[in-house]
GROMACS .gro file of C-alpha atoms in nm:
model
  400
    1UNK     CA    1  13.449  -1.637  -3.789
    2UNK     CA    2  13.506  -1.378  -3.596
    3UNK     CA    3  13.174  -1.219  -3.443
    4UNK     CA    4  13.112  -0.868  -3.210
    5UNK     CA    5  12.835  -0.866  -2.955
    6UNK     CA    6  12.770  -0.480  -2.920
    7UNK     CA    7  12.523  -0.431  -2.603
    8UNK     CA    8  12.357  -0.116  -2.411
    9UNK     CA    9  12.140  -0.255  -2.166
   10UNK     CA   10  12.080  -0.378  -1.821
   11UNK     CA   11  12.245  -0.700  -1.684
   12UNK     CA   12  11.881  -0.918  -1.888
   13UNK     CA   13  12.037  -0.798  -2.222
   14UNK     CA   14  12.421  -0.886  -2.109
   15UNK     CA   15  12.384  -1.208  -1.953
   16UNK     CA   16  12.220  -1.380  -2.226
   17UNK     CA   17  12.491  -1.256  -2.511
   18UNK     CA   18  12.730  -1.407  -2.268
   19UNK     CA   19  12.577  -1.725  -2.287
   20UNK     CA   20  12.524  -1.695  -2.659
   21UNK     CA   21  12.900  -1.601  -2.695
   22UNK     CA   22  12.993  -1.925  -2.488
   23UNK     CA   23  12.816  -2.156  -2.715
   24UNK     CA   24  12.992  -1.954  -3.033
   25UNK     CA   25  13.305  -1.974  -2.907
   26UNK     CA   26  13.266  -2.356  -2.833
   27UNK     CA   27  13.199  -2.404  -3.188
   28UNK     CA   28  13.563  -2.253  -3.269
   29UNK     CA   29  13.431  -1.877  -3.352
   30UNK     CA   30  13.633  -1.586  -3.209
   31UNK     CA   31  13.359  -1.352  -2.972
   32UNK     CA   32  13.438  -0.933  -2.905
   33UNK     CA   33  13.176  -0.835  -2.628
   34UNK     CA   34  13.150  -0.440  -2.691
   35UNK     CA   35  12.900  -0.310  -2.325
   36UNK     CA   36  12.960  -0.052  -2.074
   37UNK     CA   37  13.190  -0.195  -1.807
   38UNK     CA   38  12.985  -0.274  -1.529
   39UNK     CA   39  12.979  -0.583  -1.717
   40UNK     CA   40  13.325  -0.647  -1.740
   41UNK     CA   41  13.363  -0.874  -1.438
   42UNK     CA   42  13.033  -1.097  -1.590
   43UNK     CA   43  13.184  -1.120  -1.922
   44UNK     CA   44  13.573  -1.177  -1.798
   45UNK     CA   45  13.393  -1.473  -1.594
   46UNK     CA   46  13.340  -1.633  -1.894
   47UNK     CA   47  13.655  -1.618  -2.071
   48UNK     CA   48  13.471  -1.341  -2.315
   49UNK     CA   49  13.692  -1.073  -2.474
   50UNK     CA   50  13.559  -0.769  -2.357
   51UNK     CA   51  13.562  -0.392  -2.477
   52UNK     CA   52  13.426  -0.132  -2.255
   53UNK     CA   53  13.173   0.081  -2.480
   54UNK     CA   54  12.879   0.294  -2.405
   55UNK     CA   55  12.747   0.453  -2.061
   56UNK     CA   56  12.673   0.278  -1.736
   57UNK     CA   57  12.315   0.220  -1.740
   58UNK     CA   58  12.337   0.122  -1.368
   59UNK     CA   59  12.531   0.416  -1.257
   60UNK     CA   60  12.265   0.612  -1.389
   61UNK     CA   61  11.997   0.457  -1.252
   62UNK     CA   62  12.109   0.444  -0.858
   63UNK     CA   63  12.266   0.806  -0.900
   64UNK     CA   64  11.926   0.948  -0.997
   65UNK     CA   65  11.629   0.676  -0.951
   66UNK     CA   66  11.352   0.903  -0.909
   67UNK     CA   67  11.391   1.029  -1.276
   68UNK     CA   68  11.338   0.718  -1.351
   69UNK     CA   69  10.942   0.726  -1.537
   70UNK     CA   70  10.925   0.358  -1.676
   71UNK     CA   71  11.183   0.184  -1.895
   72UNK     CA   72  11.576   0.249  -2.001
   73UNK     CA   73  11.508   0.440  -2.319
   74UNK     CA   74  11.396   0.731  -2.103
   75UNK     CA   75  11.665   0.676  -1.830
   76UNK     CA   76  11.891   0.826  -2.058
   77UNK     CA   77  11.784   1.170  -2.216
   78UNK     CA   78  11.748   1.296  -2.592
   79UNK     CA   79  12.075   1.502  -2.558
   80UNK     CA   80  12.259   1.184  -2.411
   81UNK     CA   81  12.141   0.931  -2.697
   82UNK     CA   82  12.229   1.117  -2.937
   83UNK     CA   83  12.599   1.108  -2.804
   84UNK     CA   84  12.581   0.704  -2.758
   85UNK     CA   85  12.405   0.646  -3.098
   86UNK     CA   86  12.664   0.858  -3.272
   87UNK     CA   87  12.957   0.723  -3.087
   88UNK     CA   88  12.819   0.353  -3.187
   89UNK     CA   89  12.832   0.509  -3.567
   90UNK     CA   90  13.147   0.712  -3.542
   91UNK     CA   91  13.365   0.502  -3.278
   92UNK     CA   92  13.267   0.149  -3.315
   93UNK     CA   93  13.363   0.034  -3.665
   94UNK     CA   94  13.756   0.120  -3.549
   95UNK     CA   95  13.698  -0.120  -3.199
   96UNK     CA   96  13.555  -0.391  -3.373
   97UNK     CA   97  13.724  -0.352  -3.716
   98UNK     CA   98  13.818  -0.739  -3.869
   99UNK     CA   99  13.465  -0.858  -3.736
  100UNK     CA  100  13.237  -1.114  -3.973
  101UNK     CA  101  12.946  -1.025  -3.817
  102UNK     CA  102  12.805  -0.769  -3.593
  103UNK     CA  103  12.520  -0.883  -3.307
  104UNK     CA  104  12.353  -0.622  -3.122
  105UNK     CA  105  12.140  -0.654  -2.832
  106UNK     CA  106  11.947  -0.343  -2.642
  107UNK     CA  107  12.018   0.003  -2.709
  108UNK     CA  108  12.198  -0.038  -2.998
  109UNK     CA  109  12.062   0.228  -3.290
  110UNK     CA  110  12.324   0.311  -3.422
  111UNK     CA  111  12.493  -0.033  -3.487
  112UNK     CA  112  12.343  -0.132  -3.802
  113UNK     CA  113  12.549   0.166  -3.947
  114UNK     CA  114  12.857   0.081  -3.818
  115UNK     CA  115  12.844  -0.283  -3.979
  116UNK     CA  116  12.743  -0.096  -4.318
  117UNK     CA  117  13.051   0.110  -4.290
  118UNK     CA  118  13.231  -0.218  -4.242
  119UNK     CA  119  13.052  -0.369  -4.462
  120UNK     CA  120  12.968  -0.679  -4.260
  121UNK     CA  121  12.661  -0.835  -4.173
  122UNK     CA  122  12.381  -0.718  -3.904
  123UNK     CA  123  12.175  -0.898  -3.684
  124UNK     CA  124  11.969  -0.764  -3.396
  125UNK     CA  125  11.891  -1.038  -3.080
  126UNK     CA  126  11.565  -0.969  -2.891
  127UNK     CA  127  11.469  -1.157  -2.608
  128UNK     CA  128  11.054  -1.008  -2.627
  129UNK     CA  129  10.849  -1.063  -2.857
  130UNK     CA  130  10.669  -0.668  -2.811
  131UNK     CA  131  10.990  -0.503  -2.969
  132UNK     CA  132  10.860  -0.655  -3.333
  133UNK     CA  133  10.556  -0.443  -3.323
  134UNK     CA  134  10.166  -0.504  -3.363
  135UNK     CA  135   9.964  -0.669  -3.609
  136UNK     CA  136   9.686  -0.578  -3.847
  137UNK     CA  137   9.470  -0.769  -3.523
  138UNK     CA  138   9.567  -0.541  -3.269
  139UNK     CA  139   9.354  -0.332  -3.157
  140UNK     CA  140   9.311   0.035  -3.279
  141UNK     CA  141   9.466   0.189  -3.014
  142UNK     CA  142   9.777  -0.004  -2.981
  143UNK     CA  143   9.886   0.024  -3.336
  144UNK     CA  144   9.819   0.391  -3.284
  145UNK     CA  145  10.065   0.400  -3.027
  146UNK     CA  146  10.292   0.152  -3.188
  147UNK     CA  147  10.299   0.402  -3.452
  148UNK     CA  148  10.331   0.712  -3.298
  149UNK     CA  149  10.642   0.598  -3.128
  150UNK     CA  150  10.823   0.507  -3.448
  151UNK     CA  151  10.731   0.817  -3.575
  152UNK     CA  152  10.895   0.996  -3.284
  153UNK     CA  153  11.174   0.781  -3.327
  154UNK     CA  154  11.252   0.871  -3.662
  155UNK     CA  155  11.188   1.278  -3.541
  156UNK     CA  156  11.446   1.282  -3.322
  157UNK     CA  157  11.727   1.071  -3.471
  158UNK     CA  158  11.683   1.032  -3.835
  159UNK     CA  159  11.848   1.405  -3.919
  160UNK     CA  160  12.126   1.326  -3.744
  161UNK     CA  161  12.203   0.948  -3.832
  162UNK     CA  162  12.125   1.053  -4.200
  163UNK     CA  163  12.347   1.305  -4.179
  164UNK     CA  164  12.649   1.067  -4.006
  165UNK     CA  165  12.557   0.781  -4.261
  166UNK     CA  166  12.628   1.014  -4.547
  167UNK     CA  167  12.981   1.150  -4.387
  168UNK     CA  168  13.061   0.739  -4.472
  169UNK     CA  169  12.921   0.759  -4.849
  170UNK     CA  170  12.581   0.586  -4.735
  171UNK     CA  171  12.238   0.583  -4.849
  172UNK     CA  172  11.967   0.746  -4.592
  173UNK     CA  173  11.762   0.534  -4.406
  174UNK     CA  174  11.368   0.581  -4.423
  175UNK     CA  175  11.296   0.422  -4.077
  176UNK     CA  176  11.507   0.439  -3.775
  177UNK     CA  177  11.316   0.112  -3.576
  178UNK     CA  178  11.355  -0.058  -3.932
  179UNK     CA  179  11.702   0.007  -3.934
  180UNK     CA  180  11.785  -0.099  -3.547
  181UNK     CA  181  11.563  -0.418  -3.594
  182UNK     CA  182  11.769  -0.520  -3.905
  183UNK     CA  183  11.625  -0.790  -4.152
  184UNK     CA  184  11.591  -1.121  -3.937
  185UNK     CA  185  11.556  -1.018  -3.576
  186UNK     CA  186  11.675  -1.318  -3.369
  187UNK     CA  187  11.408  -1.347  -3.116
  188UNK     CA  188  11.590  -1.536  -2.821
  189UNK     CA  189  11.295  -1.647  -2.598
  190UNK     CA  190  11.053  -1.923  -2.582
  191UNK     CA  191  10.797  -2.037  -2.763
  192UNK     CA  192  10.654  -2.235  -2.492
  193UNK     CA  193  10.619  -1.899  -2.258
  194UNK     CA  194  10.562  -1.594  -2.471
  195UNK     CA  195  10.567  -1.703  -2.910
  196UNK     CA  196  10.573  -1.443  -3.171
  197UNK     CA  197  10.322  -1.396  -3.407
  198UNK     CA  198  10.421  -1.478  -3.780
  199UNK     CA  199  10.263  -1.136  -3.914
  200UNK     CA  200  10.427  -0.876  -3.712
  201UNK     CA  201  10.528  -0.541  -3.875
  202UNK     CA  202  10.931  -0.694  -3.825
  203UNK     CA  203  11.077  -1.060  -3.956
  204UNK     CA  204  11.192  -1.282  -3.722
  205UNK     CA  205  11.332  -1.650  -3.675
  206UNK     CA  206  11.238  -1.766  -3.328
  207UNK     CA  207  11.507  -1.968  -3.132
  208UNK     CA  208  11.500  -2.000  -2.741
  209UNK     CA  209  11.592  -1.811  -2.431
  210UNK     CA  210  11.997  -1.840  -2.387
  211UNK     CA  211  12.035  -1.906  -2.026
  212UNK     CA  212  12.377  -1.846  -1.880
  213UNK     CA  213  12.506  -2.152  -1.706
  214UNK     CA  214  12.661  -2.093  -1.342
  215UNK     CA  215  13.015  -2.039  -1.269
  216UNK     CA  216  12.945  -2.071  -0.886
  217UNK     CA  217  12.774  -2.217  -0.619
  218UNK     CA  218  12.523  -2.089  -0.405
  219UNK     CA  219  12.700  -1.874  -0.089
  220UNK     CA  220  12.755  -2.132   0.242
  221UNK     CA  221  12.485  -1.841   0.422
  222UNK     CA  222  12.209  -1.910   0.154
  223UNK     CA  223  12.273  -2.267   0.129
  224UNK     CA  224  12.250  -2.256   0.562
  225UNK     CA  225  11.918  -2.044   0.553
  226UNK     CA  226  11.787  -2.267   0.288
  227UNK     CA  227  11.839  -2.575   0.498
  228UNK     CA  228  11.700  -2.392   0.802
  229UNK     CA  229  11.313  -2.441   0.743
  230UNK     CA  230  11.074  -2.430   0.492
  231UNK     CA  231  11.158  -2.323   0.122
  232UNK     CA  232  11.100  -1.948   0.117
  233UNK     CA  233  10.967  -1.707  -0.113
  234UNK     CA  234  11.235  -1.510  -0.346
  235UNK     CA  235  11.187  -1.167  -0.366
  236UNK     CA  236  11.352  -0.936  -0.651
  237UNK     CA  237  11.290  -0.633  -0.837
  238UNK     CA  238  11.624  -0.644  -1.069
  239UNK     CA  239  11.678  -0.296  -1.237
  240UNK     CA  240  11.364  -0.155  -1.142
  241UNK     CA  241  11.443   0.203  -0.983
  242UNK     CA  242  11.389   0.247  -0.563
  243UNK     CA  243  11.423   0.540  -0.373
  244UNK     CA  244  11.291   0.499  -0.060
  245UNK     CA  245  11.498   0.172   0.049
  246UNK     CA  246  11.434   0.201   0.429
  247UNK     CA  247  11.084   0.176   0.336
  248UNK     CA  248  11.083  -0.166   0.153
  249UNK     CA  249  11.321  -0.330   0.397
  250UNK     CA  250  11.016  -0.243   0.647
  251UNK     CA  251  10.743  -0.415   0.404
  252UNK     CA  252  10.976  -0.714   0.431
  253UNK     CA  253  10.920  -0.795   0.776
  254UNK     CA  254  10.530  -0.677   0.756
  255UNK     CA  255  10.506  -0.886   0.418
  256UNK     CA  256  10.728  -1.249   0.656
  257UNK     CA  257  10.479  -1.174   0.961
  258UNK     CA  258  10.147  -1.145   0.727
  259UNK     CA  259  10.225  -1.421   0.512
  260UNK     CA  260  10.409  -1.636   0.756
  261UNK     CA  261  10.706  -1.719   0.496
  262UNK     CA  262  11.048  -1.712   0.519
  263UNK     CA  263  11.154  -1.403   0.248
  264UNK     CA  264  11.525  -1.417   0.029
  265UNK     CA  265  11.590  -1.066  -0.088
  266UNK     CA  266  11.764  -0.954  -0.403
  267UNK     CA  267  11.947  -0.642  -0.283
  268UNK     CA  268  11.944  -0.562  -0.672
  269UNK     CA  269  12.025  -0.248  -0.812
  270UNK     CA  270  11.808  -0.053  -0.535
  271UNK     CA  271  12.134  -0.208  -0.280
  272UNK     CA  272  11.910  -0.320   0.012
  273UNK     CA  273  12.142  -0.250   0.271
  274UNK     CA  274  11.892  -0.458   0.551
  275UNK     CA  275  12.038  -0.708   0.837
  276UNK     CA  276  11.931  -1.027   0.793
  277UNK     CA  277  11.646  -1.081   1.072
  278UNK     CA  278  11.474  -1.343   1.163
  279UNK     CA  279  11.349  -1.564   0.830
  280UNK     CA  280  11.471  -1.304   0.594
  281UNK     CA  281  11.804  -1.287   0.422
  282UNK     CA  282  11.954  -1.034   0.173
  283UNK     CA  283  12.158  -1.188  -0.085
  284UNK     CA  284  12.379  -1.055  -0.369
  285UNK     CA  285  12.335  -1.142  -0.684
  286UNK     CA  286  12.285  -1.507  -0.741
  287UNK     CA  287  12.277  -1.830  -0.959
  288UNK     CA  288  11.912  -1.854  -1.073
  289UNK     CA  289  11.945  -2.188  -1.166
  290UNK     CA  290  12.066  -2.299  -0.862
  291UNK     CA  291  11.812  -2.116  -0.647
  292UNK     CA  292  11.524  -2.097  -0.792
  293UNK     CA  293  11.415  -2.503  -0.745
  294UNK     CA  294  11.442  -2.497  -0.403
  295UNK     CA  295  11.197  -2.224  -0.342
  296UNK     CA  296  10.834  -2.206  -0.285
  297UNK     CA  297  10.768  -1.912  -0.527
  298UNK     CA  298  10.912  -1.567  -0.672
  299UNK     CA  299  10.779  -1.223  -0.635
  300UNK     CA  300  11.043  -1.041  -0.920
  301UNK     CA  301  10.997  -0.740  -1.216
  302UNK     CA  302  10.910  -0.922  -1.467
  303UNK     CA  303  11.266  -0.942  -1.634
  304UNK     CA  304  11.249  -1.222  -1.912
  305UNK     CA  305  11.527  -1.362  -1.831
  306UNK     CA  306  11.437  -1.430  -1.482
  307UNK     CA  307  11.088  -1.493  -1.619
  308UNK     CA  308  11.275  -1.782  -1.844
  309UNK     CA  309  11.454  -1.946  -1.522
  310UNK     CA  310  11.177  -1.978  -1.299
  311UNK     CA  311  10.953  -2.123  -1.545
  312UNK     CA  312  11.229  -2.384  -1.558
  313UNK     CA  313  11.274  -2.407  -1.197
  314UNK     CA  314  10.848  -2.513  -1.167
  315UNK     CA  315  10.735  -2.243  -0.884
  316UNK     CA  316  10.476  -2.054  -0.911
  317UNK     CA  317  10.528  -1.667  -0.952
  318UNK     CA  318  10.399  -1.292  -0.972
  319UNK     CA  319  10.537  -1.002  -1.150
  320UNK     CA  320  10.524  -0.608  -1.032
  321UNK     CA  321  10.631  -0.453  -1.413
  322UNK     CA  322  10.806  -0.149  -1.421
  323UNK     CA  323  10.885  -0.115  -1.773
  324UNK     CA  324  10.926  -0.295  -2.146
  325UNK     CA  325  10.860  -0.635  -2.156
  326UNK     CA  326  10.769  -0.678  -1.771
  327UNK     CA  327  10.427  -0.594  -1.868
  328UNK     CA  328  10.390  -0.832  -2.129
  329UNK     CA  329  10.533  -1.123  -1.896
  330UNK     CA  330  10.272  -1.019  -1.647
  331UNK     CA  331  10.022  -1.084  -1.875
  332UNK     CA  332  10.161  -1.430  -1.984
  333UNK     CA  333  10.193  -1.532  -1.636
  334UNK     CA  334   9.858  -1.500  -1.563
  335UNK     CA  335   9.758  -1.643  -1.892
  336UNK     CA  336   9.958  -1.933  -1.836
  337UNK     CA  337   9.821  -1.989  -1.509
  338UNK     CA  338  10.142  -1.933  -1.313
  339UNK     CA  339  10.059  -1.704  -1.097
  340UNK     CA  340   9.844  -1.404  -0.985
  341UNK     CA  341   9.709  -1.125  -1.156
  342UNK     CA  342   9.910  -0.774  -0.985
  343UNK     CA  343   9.924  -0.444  -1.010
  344UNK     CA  344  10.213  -0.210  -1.198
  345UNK     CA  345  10.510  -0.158  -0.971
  346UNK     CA  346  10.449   0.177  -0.929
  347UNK     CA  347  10.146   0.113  -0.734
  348UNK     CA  348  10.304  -0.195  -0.538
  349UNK     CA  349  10.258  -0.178  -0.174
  350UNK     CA  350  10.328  -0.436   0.135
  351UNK     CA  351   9.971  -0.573   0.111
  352UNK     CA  352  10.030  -0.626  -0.264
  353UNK     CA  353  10.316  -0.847  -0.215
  354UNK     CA  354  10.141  -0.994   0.024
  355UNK     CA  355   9.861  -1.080  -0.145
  356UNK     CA  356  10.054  -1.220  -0.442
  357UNK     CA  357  10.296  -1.467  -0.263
  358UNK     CA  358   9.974  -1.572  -0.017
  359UNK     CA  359   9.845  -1.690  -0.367
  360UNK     CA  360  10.125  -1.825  -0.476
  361UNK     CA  361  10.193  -2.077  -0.198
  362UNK     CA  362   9.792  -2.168  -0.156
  363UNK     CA  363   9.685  -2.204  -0.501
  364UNK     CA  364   9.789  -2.585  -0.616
  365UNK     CA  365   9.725  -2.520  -0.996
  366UNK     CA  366  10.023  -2.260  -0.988
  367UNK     CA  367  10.230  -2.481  -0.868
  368UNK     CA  368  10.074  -2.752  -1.110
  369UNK     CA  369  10.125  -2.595  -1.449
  370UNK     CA  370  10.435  -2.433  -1.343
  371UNK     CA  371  10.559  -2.797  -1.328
  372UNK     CA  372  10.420  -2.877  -1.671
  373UNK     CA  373  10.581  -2.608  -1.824
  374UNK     CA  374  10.908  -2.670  -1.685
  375UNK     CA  375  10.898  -3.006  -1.804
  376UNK     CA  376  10.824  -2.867  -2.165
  377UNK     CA  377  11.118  -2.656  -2.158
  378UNK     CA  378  11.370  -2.973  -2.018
  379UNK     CA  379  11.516  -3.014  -2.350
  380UNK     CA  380  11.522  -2.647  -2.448
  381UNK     CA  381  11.819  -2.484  -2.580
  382UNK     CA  382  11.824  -2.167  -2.697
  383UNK     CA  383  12.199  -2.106  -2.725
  384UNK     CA  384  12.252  -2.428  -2.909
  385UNK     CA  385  11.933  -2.294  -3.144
  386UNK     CA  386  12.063  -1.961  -3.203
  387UNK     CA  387  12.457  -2.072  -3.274
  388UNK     CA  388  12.290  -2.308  -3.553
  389UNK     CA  389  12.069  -1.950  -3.729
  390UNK     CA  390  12.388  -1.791  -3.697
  391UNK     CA  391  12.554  -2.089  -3.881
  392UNK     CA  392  12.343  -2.185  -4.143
  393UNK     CA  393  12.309  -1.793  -4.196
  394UNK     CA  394  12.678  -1.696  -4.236
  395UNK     CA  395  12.879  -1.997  -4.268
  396UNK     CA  396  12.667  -2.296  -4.456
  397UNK     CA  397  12.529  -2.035  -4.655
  398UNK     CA  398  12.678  -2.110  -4.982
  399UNK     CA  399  12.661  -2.476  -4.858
  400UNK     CA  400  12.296  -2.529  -4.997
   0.00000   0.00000   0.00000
């Protein structure tokens, strides 16, 4: 079978396809990774076939971070999507053409048309439960909202997808969100941390978060300042836009002095360009998995895929949400009990941070059900989960 990955998004929605794409192409199918080509490298690391397509989300985001108002659908304007939505519709089906299936992950609108004009199969993979929508439970105001922004949706692309689908000889579509979710979403993330509800406005078949296994080891200078003292505190704000850098490189020593830990520092996409000073070091980017169990808690975004490896790792942990699904991890943090309530990351300040890792390390019953949780997850698999859905969806179909 052969099978095309088609992905707009930040490294959270690459990494995970990756991972899925591994596990598909251990089971003898042939993988196409279609994303910009930043992730190139990550994908060629894995032995994935890989097709440049779509814009550099990164790029876009360090050239211009203070346009940046709160998640990547508005990092990239109107005008712009339009152009990527259509080029998914217009340019895709010849890059991918010979494909049994079409899996789309992120910004990917336009995708669902380019598998009708193939004629193959469509499934989109979500790794956040908020993307399916509210219930009839929620409460007034965010099914008001819910709804307003499918409505919006459909004002400013339906004319001109309708108007693409029928240059191929196909049928309108009534909803654009209806149309980019597909029929089955494939919600890649765990039950244990953040489960869907069974009557939300989209279907869905629930698998597990795919986590990327590592291809290296941890650097001989982290592995040094690891063995140098106590395990430090892991701070990390992924794709999360950050203008004044100077700035948060000076929290970092005011957040090690008032808090007395030793700091690790994602340079992320802000590109903390810091020395490494006494008890803090500034890494690149690194393997979670390896990391992440030898630390004495995480200050991060929110990402759910770092969300995913830290509840593995057992360490307590707060979240500063930007955008998307950071808030909604913030909220299951606290409600799971592994960390601190905090504030938005606009508002985050020295003596937030603060604040949040002093409760980390202090509070024992963080660090106690962050430890029960990751031994509920031990035998999760989410690739191995989601490689059987695909199966038994496309291949053992006509088996039973």
């Amino acid at each position: 079978m052969i099978i095309a990955c088609v992905i707009l998004g930040t490294r959270g929605d690459v990494q995970p396809m990756i991972a899925l794409a591994t596990g598909l192409m251990a089971n003898g199918h042939e993988i196409i990774i279609c994303a910009p080509s930043e992730h190139e490298k990550l994908a060629r690391m894995y032995n994935c076939p890989f097709i440049p397509f779509g814009p550099e989300i990164k790029k876009s985001i360090k050239e211009n971070p203070e346009k940046q108002k709160g998640g990547v659908a508005v990092k990239i304007s109107p005008g712009q999507g339009k152009i990527f939505i259509l080029d998914q519709i217009n340019r895709l089906p010849g890059l991918i053409k010979g494909a049994d299936l079409i899996l789309g992950a992120g910004i990917v609108v336009g995708v669902h048309t380019a598998a009708d004009i193939l004629n193959v199969p469509y499934r989109f993979v979500a790794f956040y439960p908020v993307i399916l929508g509210t219930t009839k439970d929620d409460p007034l105001k965010n099914r008001i909202m819910f709804g307003f922004g499918r409505r919006m949706m459909n004002l400013m692309m339906r004319g001109y997808m309708n108007k693409a689908r029928t240059k191929y000889g196909l049928p309108p579509v009534k909803d654009i969100w209806e149309h980019w979710l597909g029929d089955d979403v494939v919600l890649a993330c765990d039950k244990e941390i953040n489960a869907a509800r069974e009557n939300s406005a989209f279907a869905f078949t629930q698998t597990g978060f795919m986590l990327l296994p590592s291809k290296t080891e941890l650097p001989r200078s982290v592995e040094d300042f690891l063995n140098s003292g106590k395990p430090p505190v892991y701070i990390g704000f992924g794709s999360n836009p950050i203008t004044k850098v100077e700035k948060y490189e000076t929290w970092f020593r005011q957040i090690r002095d008032a808090t007395g830990q030793r700091l690790i520092i994602s340079k992320g996409w802000a590109g903390f360009t810091g020395e490494n000073v006494k008890d803090i070091l500034y890494v690149e980017e690194l393997s979670f998995d390896l990391l992440f169990p030898r630390l004495a808690a995480a200050i991060y975004h929110g990402g759910t895929g770092t969300l995913a490896a830290l509840a593995r790792a057992g360490i307590p942990q707060a979240a500063f949400p930007f955008m998307g699904d950071q808030f909604d991890n913030r909220k299951q943090i606290f409600r799971l009990g592994l960390g601190p309530d905090t504030c938005d990351f606009k508002k985050i300040s020295a003596e937030a941070i603060s604040s949040a890792i002093t409760a980390c390390v202090s509070n024992d019953n963080y660090l106690k059900n962050a430890g029960e949780l990751a031994r509920k997850l031990e035998n999760s698999n989410g690739v191995k989960l989601t490689v059987q859905y695909i199966e038994e969806k496309f291949i053992n179909k006509s088996d039973g």
